[in-house]
Amino acid sequence: MRLCAWYLYGEKHRGYALNPVANFHLQNGSVLWRINWMGDSSPRGIGASCGIMVNYRYFLEETASNSALYLGSRQVPASQQVLALVSQFQQNSKL
């Protein structure tokens, strides 16, 4: 879960999210909201993402500012749940 949070939040390609689905949602003003363990336990979900599913949340009054933040300064808007997982990853990582 921590590694997934870091992958979606911190891994970048040319400054933007490495994951194309994350990049799409973040460009459109969403917030990286929740990471769900075994959110997709289908064979395809297990094979594609070890069963992890991610929720992106759109707050309509914040989509324009979130999009501008991401596109302008490449900052990923994220919930406290995701930021806590990122922090745990950073504390325990040897990368």
C-alpha positions as CSV (number, residue, x, y, z in Angstrom):
1,M,0.0,0.0,0.0
2,R,2.8,2.4,0.9
3,L,4.7,1.5,-2.3
4,C,1.5,2.1,-4.4
5,A,1.0,5.4,-2.7
6,W,4.5,6.5,-3.5
7,Y,4.2,5.2,-7.1
8,L,1.0,7.3,-7.7
9,Y,2.1,10.3,-5.7
10,G,5.9,10.5,-6.1
11,E,7.1,8.7,-9.2
12,K,7.2,11.1,-12.1
13,H,7.9,11.2,-15.9
14,R,8.9,14.7,-17.0
15,G,7.4,16.0,-13.8
16,Y,4.0,14.4,-14.2
17,A,2.5,11.2,-12.7
18,L,4.1,8.1,-14.1
19,N,0.9,6.2,-14.1
20,P,-1.3,7.3,-17.2
21,V,-4.6,6.9,-15.3
22,A,-3.4,9.0,-12.4
23,N,-2.1,11.6,-14.8
24,F,-5.4,11.7,-16.6
25,H,-7.4,12.3,-13.4
26,L,-4.9,14.7,-11.9
27,Q,-4.9,16.8,-15.1
28,N,-8.6,17.0,-14.8
29,G,-8.5,18.4,-11.3
30,S,-9.1,15.3,-9.1
31,V,-7.6,14.5,-5.7
32,L,-5.8,11.2,-5.2
33,W,-8.3,10.1,-2.6
34,R,-8.0,6.5,-1.5
35,I,-6.1,3.4,-2.1
36,N,-8.1,0.2,-1.5
37,W,-6.4,-3.1,-0.7
38,M,-8.1,-5.9,-2.7
39,G,-10.5,-3.4,-4.3
40,D,-10.3,-5.5,-7.5
41,S,-9.9,-9.2,-6.7
42,S,-10.7,-10.4,-10.2
43,P,-8.0,-12.3,-12.0
44,R,-7.4,-9.2,-14.2
45,G,-7.2,-6.9,-11.2
46,I,-4.8,-9.2,-9.4
47,G,-2.6,-9.5,-12.5
48,A,-2.7,-5.8,-13.4
49,S,-2.4,-4.2,-9.9
50,C,-2.1,-6.9,-7.3
51,G,-5.8,-6.2,-6.5
52,I,-5.2,-2.6,-5.5
53,M,-7.8,-0.1,-6.6
54,V,-7.5,3.7,-6.4
55,N,-10.2,6.2,-6.0
56,Y,-9.9,9.7,-7.4
57,R,-12.3,12.3,-6.0
58,Y,-13.5,15.4,-7.8
59,F,-14.6,18.3,-5.7
60,L,-16.3,20.5,-8.3
61,E,-15.4,23.8,-6.7
62,E,-11.7,22.7,-6.6
63,T,-11.2,21.0,-10.0
64,A,-9.9,24.1,-11.7
65,S,-7.4,25.0,-8.9
66,N,-6.3,21.4,-8.5
67,S,-5.7,21.1,-12.3
68,A,-3.8,24.3,-12.3
69,L,-1.7,23.2,-9.3
70,Y,-0.8,19.9,-11.0
71,L,-0.2,21.3,-14.4
72,G,1.7,24.4,-13.2
73,S,3.8,23.2,-10.3
74,R,3.3,19.4,-10.7
75,Q,2.0,19.0,-7.2
76,V,-0.3,16.0,-6.7
77,P,-3.4,16.9,-4.6
78,A,-3.9,14.0,-2.2
79,S,-6.0,13.0,0.8
80,Q,-4.6,12.5,4.3
81,Q,-4.9,8.7,3.9
82,V,-2.6,8.8,0.8
83,L,-0.2,11.3,2.3
84,A,0.2,9.2,5.4
85,L,1.1,6.2,3.3
86,V,3.6,8.3,1.3
87,S,5.1,9.5,4.6
88,Q,5.4,5.9,5.9
89,F,7.0,4.8,2.6
90,Q,9.6,7.7,2.8
91,Q,10.5,6.8,6.4
92,N,11.0,3.1,5.6
93,S,12.4,3.3,2.1
94,K,16.0,2.9,1.2
95,L,15.5,4.4,-2.3
